[in-house]
CSV table of C-alpha atoms in Angstrom, one decimal:
chain,number,residue,atom,x,y,z
A,122,MET,CA,0.0,0.0,0.0
A,123,GLN,CA,1.3,3.5,-0.8
A,124,VAL,CA,1.7,6.4,1.6
A,125,LEU,CA,-1.4,8.5,1.1
A,126,SER,CA,0.1,11.9,1.7
A,127,ASN,CA,3.4,13.4,2.6
A,128,VAL,CA,2.0,14.5,5.9
A,129,ILE,CA,0.7,11.1,6.8
A,130,THR,CA,3.0,8.5,8.1
A,131,SER,CA,2.4,4.8,7.5
A,132,LYS,CA,3.9,1.8,9.3
A,133,GLN,CA,3.8,-1.6,7.7
A,134,THR,CA,4.3,-4.8,9.7
A,135,GLN,CA,4.5,-8.4,8.7
A,136,SER,CA,4.2,-10.4,11.9
A,137,PRO,CA,2.0,-12.1,12.7
A,138,LEU,CA,-0.4,-10.6,10.2
A,139,TYR,CA,0.4,-8.0,7.6
A,140,SER,CA,-0.9,-4.6,8.8
A,141,VAL,CA,-0.6,-0.9,7.9
A,142,SER,CA,-1.1,2.0,10.3
A,143,PHE,CA,-1.9,5.5,8.9
A,144,GLU,CA,-1.9,8.6,11.0
A,145,LEU,CA,-1.1,12.3,10.5
A,146,ALA,CA,2.4,13.2,11.4
A,147,ASN,CA,2.5,14.1,15.2
A,148,ASN,CA,-1.2,13.3,15.4
A,149,ARG,CA,-0.8,10.9,18.3
A,150,ILE,CA,1.3,13.4,20.3
A,151,GLN,CA,-1.2,16.1,19.9
A,152,SER,CA,-4.6,14.4,20.3
A,153,SER,CA,-4.5,10.7,20.6
A,154,ALA,CA,-5.6,10.8,24.2
A,155,ALA,CA,-9.1,11.8,23.2
A,156,LYS,CA,-9.5,9.7,20.0
A,157,PRO,CA,-9.9,6.0,19.5
A,158,SER,CA,-8.0,4.2,16.8
A,159,LEU,CA,-10.0,2.7,13.9
A,160,VAL,CA,-9.1,-0.9,13.1
A,161,PHE,CA,-10.4,-2.1,9.7
A,162,LEU,CA,-11.1,-5.7,8.9
A,163,HIS,CA,-11.9,-6.7,5.3
A,164,GLY,CA,-14.1,-9.3,3.9
A,165,LEU,CA,-13.3,-12.7,2.3
A,166,LEU,CA,-11.0,-12.2,-0.7
A,167,GLY,CA,-10.2,-8.7,0.3
A,168,SER,CA,-7.1,-6.9,1.6
A,169,THR,CA,-5.9,-3.8,3.3
A,170,ALA,CA,-6.0,-2.0,-0.1
A,171,ASP,CA,-9.8,-2.3,-0.1
A,172,TRP,CA,-9.9,0.4,2.5
A,173,GLN,CA,-7.6,2.9,0.9
A,174,PRO,CA,-10.3,5.4,-0.3
A,175,ILE,CA,-11.7,5.4,3.2
A,176,ILE,CA,-8.4,5.7,5.0
A,177,ALA,CA,-7.3,8.6,2.7
A,178,ASP,CA,-10.1,10.7,4.1
A,179,LEU,CA,-10.0,9.5,7.8
A,180,SER,CA,-6.3,9.2,8.5
A,181,PRO,CA,-5.8,13.0,8.9
A,182,ASP,CA,-8.1,12.8,11.9
A,183,TYR,CA,-7.7,9.3,13.3
A,184,GLN,CA,-5.1,6.6,13.5
A,185,CYS,CA,-6.3,4.0,11.0
A,186,ILE,CA,-5.0,0.4,11.1
A,187,CYS,CA,-5.8,-2.0,8.3
A,188,ILE,CA,-5.1,-5.8,8.7
A,189,ASP,CA,-4.8,-8.5,6.0
A,190,LEU,CA,-6.7,-11.4,7.5
A,191,PRO,CA,-5.2,-14.9,7.5
A,192,GLY,CA,-4.8,-16.4,4.1
A,193,HIS,CA,-5.2,-13.1,2.3
A,194,ALA,CA,-2.7,-10.8,0.5
A,195,GLY,CA,0.3,-10.0,2.8
A,196,SER,CA,-1.0,-12.6,5.3
A,197,GLN,CA,-1.4,-15.3,2.7
A,198,ALA,CA,0.9,-17.8,4.4
A,199,VAL,CA,-1.0,-17.7,7.7
A,200,THR,CA,-3.6,-20.3,8.4
A,201,VAL,CA,-6.0,-20.5,11.3
A,202,ASN,CA,-8.2,-23.1,13.0
A,203,ASP,CA,-11.2,-21.0,14.0
A,204,PHE,CA,-12.4,-17.5,15.0
A,205,GLN,CA,-10.6,-17.6,18.3
A,206,HIS,CA,-7.3,-18.2,16.5
A,207,VAL,CA,-8.0,-15.2,14.3
A,208,GLU,CA,-8.7,-13.1,17.4
A,209,GLN,CA,-5.3,-14.1,19.0
A,210,LEU,CA,-3.5,-13.1,15.8
A,211,ILE,CA,-5.2,-9.8,15.8
A,212,ILE,CA,-4.2,-9.2,19.4
A,213,ALA,CA,-0.6,-10.0,18.5
A,214,THR,CA,-0.7,-7.8,15.5
A,215,LEU,CA,-2.2,-4.7,17.3
A,216,ALA,CA,0.4,-5.2,20.0
A,217,GLN,CA,2.9,-3.6,17.7
A,218,TYR,CA,1.1,-0.2,17.9
A,219,GLN,CA,0.5,2.1,20.8
A,220,LEU,CA,-3.2,1.7,21.3
A,221,ASP,CA,-5.7,2.2,24.1
A,222,ASN,CA,-9.2,2.6,22.8
A,223,ILE,CA,-10.3,1.2,19.5
A,224,ILE,CA,-13.3,1.0,17.2
A,225,LEU,CA,-13.6,-2.1,15.0
A,226,VAL,CA,-14.9,-1.4,11.5
A,227,GLY,CA,-15.6,-4.7,9.7
A,228,TYR,CA,-17.0,-5.7,6.3
A,229,SER,CA,-18.7,-9.0,5.8
A,230,LEU,CA,-16.3,-11.6,7.2
A,231,GLY,CA,-14.4,-8.8,8.9
A,232,ALA,CA,-17.7,-7.7,10.6
A,233,ARG,CA,-18.3,-11.3,11.8
A,234,ILE,CA,-14.8,-11.4,13.3
A,235,ALA,CA,-15.4,-8.0,15.0
A,236,MET,CA,-18.7,-9.4,16.4
A,237,THR,CA,-16.9,-12.5,17.7
A,238,ILE,CA,-14.2,-10.4,19.4
A,239,ALA,CA,-16.8,-8.2,21.1
A,240,SER,CA,-19.1,-11.1,22.1
A,241,ASP,CA,-16.4,-13.6,23.2
A,242,GLN,CA,-13.6,-11.4,24.2
A,243,ALA,CA,-10.4,-13.3,24.9
A,244,SER,CA,-9.0,-13.0,28.4
A,245,ASN,CA,-5.8,-11.5,27.0
A,246,TRP,CA,-7.7,-8.8,25.0
A,247,PRO,CA,-5.8,-5.7,26.0
A,248,TYR,CA,-7.9,-2.8,24.6
A,249,THR,CA,-11.0,-1.0,25.4
A,250,LEU,CA,-13.6,-1.4,22.6
A,251,ASP,CA,-15.3,1.9,22.1
A,252,GLY,CA,-17.7,0.6,19.4
A,253,LEU,CA,-18.4,-1.7,16.5
A,254,LEU,CA,-19.3,-0.5,13.0
A,255,LEU,CA,-20.5,-3.6,11.1
A,256,GLU,CA,-20.9,-3.4,7.4
A,257,SER,CA,-23.0,-6.3,5.8
A,258,GLY,CA,-22.3,-8.5,8.8
A,259,ASN,CA,-24.3,-11.6,9.7
A,260,PRO,CA,-24.6,-12.1,13.5
A,261,GLY,CA,-25.0,-15.8,13.1
A,262,LEU,CA,-27.5,-18.6,12.5
A,263,ASN,CA,-30.0,-19.5,15.2
A,264,SER,CA,-30.6,-23.2,14.5
A,265,SER,CA,-28.6,-26.4,14.0
A,266,ALA,CA,-30.6,-27.0,10.7
A,267,GLU,CA,-29.5,-23.6,9.3
A,268,GLN,CA,-25.9,-24.2,10.5
A,269,LEU,CA,-25.9,-27.6,8.8
A,270,GLN,CA,-27.2,-26.2,5.6
A,271,ARG,CA,-24.8,-23.3,5.6
A,272,GLY,CA,-21.9,-25.7,6.4
A,273,LEU,CA,-22.7,-27.8,3.4
A,274,HIS,CA,-23.0,-24.7,1.2
A,275,ASP,CA,-19.6,-23.4,2.4
A,276,LEU,CA,-18.0,-26.8,2.0
A,277,GLY,CA,-18.8,-26.6,-1.7
A,278,TRP,CA,-17.0,-23.3,-2.0
A,279,VAL,CA,-14.1,-24.6,0.2
A,280,THR,CA,-13.7,-27.5,-2.3
A,281,ARG,CA,-13.9,-25.2,-5.3
A,282,PHE,CA,-11.3,-22.7,-4.0
A,283,SER,CA,-9.1,-25.7,-3.2
A,284,ASP,CA,-9.4,-27.6,-6.5
A,285,ASP,CA,-10.1,-25.0,-9.2
A,286,THR,CA,-8.2,-22.1,-10.6
A,287,LEU,CA,-9.0,-18.8,-8.8
A,288,PRO,CA,-10.4,-17.0,-11.9
A,289,THR,CA,-12.7,-20.0,-12.6
A,290,VAL,CA,-14.1,-20.0,-9.1
A,291,LEU,CA,-14.5,-16.3,-8.9
A,292,ILE,CA,-16.6,-16.2,-12.0
A,293,ASP,CA,-19.2,-18.4,-10.2
A,294,TRP,CA,-18.6,-16.7,-6.8
A,295,TYR,CA,-19.8,-13.3,-8.0
A,296,GLN,CA,-23.0,-14.9,-9.4
A,297,GLN,CA,-24.2,-15.2,-5.8
A,298,GLY,CA,-27.3,-13.2,-4.8
A,299,VAL,CA,-25.5,-10.8,-2.5
A,300,PHE,CA,-23.6,-9.5,-5.5
A,301,ALA,CA,-26.7,-9.1,-7.7
A,302,SER,CA,-26.4,-5.3,-7.7
A,303,LEU,CA,-23.0,-5.4,-9.5
A,304,THR,CA,-22.8,-4.9,-13.2
A,305,GLN,CA,-20.8,-7.5,-15.2
A,306,ALA,CA,-18.1,-4.9,-15.7
A,307,GLN,CA,-17.8,-4.5,-12.0
A,308,LYS,CA,-17.7,-8.2,-11.4
A,309,ASN,CA,-14.9,-8.6,-14.0
A,310,ALA,CA,-12.9,-5.8,-12.3
A,311,LEU,CA,-13.3,-7.5,-9.0
A,312,ILE,CA,-12.2,-10.9,-10.4
A,313,LYS,CA,-9.1,-9.2,-11.8
A,314,THR,CA,-8.3,-7.4,-8.6
A,315,ARG,CA,-8.9,-10.5,-6.4
A,316,CYS,CA,-6.7,-12.6,-8.6
A,317,GLN,CA,-3.9,-10.1,-8.4
A,318,ILE,CA,-4.2,-9.9,-4.6
A,319,GLN,CA,-4.3,-13.7,-4.2
A,320,ALA,CA,-1.7,-14.6,-6.9
A,321,ASP,CA,0.3,-17.6,-6.0
A,322,LYS,CA,3.6,-16.6,-4.3
A,323,ASN,CA,6.3,-17.9,-2.0
A,324,GLY,CA,5.1,-21.5,-2.6
A,325,PHE,CA,1.5,-20.8,-1.5
A,326,SER,CA,-1.6,-21.1,-3.6
A,327,GLY,CA,-3.8,-18.1,-3.2
A,328,GLY,CA,-7.0,-20.1,-3.8
A,329,MET,CA,-6.0,-22.8,-1.4
A,330,GLN,CA,-5.3,-20.3,1.4
A,331,ILE,CA,-8.7,-18.7,0.8
A,332,SER,CA,-10.2,-22.2,1.0
A,333,LYS,CA,-8.6,-22.8,4.4
A,334,MET,CA,-9.7,-19.4,5.8
A,335,LEU,CA,-13.3,-20.1,4.6
A,336,ALA,CA,-13.3,-23.5,6.2
A,337,ALA,CA,-12.1,-22.1,9.5
A,338,THR,CA,-14.5,-19.1,9.6
A,339,SER,CA,-17.6,-20.5,7.9
A,340,LEU,CA,-20.8,-18.9,9.1
A,341,SER,CA,-21.8,-22.4,10.2
A,342,LYS,CA,-19.0,-22.3,12.8
A,343,GLN,CA,-19.8,-18.9,14.1
A,344,GLY,CA,-21.8,-18.6,17.2
A,345,TYR,CA,-25.3,-17.0,17.2
A,346,LEU,CA,-24.0,-13.6,18.4
A,347,LEU,CA,-27.2,-11.5,18.2
A,348,PRO,CA,-28.3,-11.8,21.8
A,349,GLN,CA,-24.8,-10.7,23.0
A,350,LEU,CA,-24.8,-7.8,20.6
A,351,GLN,CA,-28.3,-6.7,21.6
A,352,LYS,CA,-27.1,-6.6,25.3
A,353,ALA,CA,-23.7,-5.1,24.6
A,354,GLU,CA,-22.8,-2.0,26.6
A,355,LEU,CA,-20.7,-0.7,23.8
A,356,PRO,CA,-22.2,1.1,20.8
A,357,VAL,CA,-23.0,-1.3,17.9
A,358,ARG,CA,-24.1,0.0,14.5
A,359,MET,CA,-25.0,-2.1,11.5
A,360,VAL,CA,-24.6,-0.7,8.0
A,361,CYS,CA,-26.0,-2.2,4.8
A,362,GLY,CA,-26.8,-1.2,1.3
A,363,GLU,CA,-30.4,-0.9,0.1
A,364,LEU,CA,-29.6,-2.9,-3.0
A,365,ASP,CA,-28.7,-5.9,-0.8
A,366,PRO,CA,-32.2,-7.3,0.1
A,367,LYS,CA,-30.9,-10.2,2.1
A,368,PHE,CA,-28.9,-8.1,4.5
A,369,VAL,CA,-31.6,-5.3,4.6
A,370,LEU,CA,-34.0,-7.9,6.0
A,371,LEU,CA,-31.3,-9.4,8.3
A,372,THR,CA,-30.3,-6.0,9.6
A,373,LYS,CA,-33.8,-4.7,10.2
A,374,ALA,CA,-34.7,-8.0,12.0
A,375,SER,CA,-31.6,-7.7,14.3
A,376,GLN,CA,-33.2,-4.9,16.3
A,377,LEU,CA,-29.7,-3.3,16.5
A,378,ASP,CA,-29.0,0.3,15.6
A,379,TYR,CA,-28.5,0.5,11.8
A,380,ARG,CA,-28.1,2.7,8.8
A,381,LEU,CA,-29.2,1.9,5.2
A,382,VAL,CA,-27.2,3.4,2.4
A,383,SER,CA,-28.9,4.2,-0.9
A,384,ARG,CA,-27.4,3.2,-4.2
A,385,ALA,CA,-25.2,0.6,-2.5
A,386,GLY,CA,-25.1,-3.2,-2.5
A,387,HIS,CA,-23.3,-5.6,-0.3
A,388,ASN,CA,-20.0,-3.7,-0.3
A,389,VAL,CA,-21.2,-0.3,0.9
A,390,HIS,CA,-17.7,1.3,1.3
A,391,ALA,CA,-16.8,0.4,-2.3
A,392,ASP,CA,-20.2,1.5,-3.8
A,393,GLN,CA,-20.6,4.7,-1.8
A,394,PRO,CA,-17.3,5.6,-0.2
A,395,HIS,CA,-18.3,9.2,0.7
A,396,GLU,CA,-21.4,8.1,2.5
A,397,PHE,CA,-19.5,5.4,4.3
A,398,ILE,CA,-16.8,7.8,5.4
A,399,GLN,CA,-19.5,10.1,6.8
A,400,LEU,CA,-21.1,7.1,8.6
A,401,VAL,CA,-17.8,6.4,10.3
A,402,ARG,CA,-17.3,10.0,11.3
A,403,ASP,CA,-20.8,10.3,12.7
A,404,PHE,CA,-20.4,7.0,14.6
A,405,VAL,CA,-17.1,8.1,16.2
A,406,SER,CA,-18.4,11.6,17.0
A,407,GLU,CA,-21.5,10.2,18.7
A,408,ILE,CA,-19.4,7.9,20.8
A,409,ALA,CA,-17.2,10.8,21.8
A,410,VAL,CA,-20.2,12.9,22.8
A,411,ASN,CA,-21.7,10.1,24.8
A,412,LYS,CA,-18.4,9.4,26.6
A,413,ALA,CA,-18.1,13.1,27.5
A,414,THR,CA,-21.7,13.2,28.7
A,415,HIS,CA,-21.2,10.2,30.9
A,416,LYS,CA,-17.9,11.5,32.3
A,417,LYS,CA,-19.5,14.8,33.1
A,418,ALA,CA,-22.5,13.1,34.8
A,419,ALA,CA,-20.3,10.8,36.9
């Protein structure tokens, strides 16, 4: 990832997960005490680069940290067993930065990982979570029948990513209903980008590593987290695009705080980056106001 501005510093780390931290030069010295850091988690097949348009706007005001999830891009060589393993790697990755309070911003798989962290926080989790901004995230399945069905569905994709060439699999992957709002040109561009990100390198097959990550973090293996999220003391906000009917229904039914974004499908931050940036800013500002109010009342 490239440095966004000559006044913004970036720090890239490779161990245990590839990550990049962006912040305005001297920003932490001047104002970090009052601001949370924003930690961005991408979706399946994504990378830190997915967030670049968002980070370019937010990093002058907030420290922004992007992480390549296991099996992806700069973390392609890393494999995990389950969600808890991912959480431990994120803890180890964030330990390289000077953080206190953070807000997790997750998209799709990244949102599900953020929900898991908040709902089943590891005993060694060292940070205060100020909030969760969850873009197109599924809080889980509430029956063993649904989990079994989803497990079989995901197993099919695990096999495809393992056995077929990545371009071949992705042609079919983007025919799924959640991507229905994309034009064929947009799908073709995504396939090209994803193949570049997951190109085979250092002896690892990009498709195989995606296969392993999908097997470890299938929705069928995720807990049903909605009850914990509904009772959470920290602010939780769902975000979804109005052109993604499955997640519109799911989000409204969650009874969690949410925002619908017009002219956006499953990937809101890619379809409407300016609206998504404002959603992030509004969320952070509301959290700051609430914290100040509670502190004053205490």
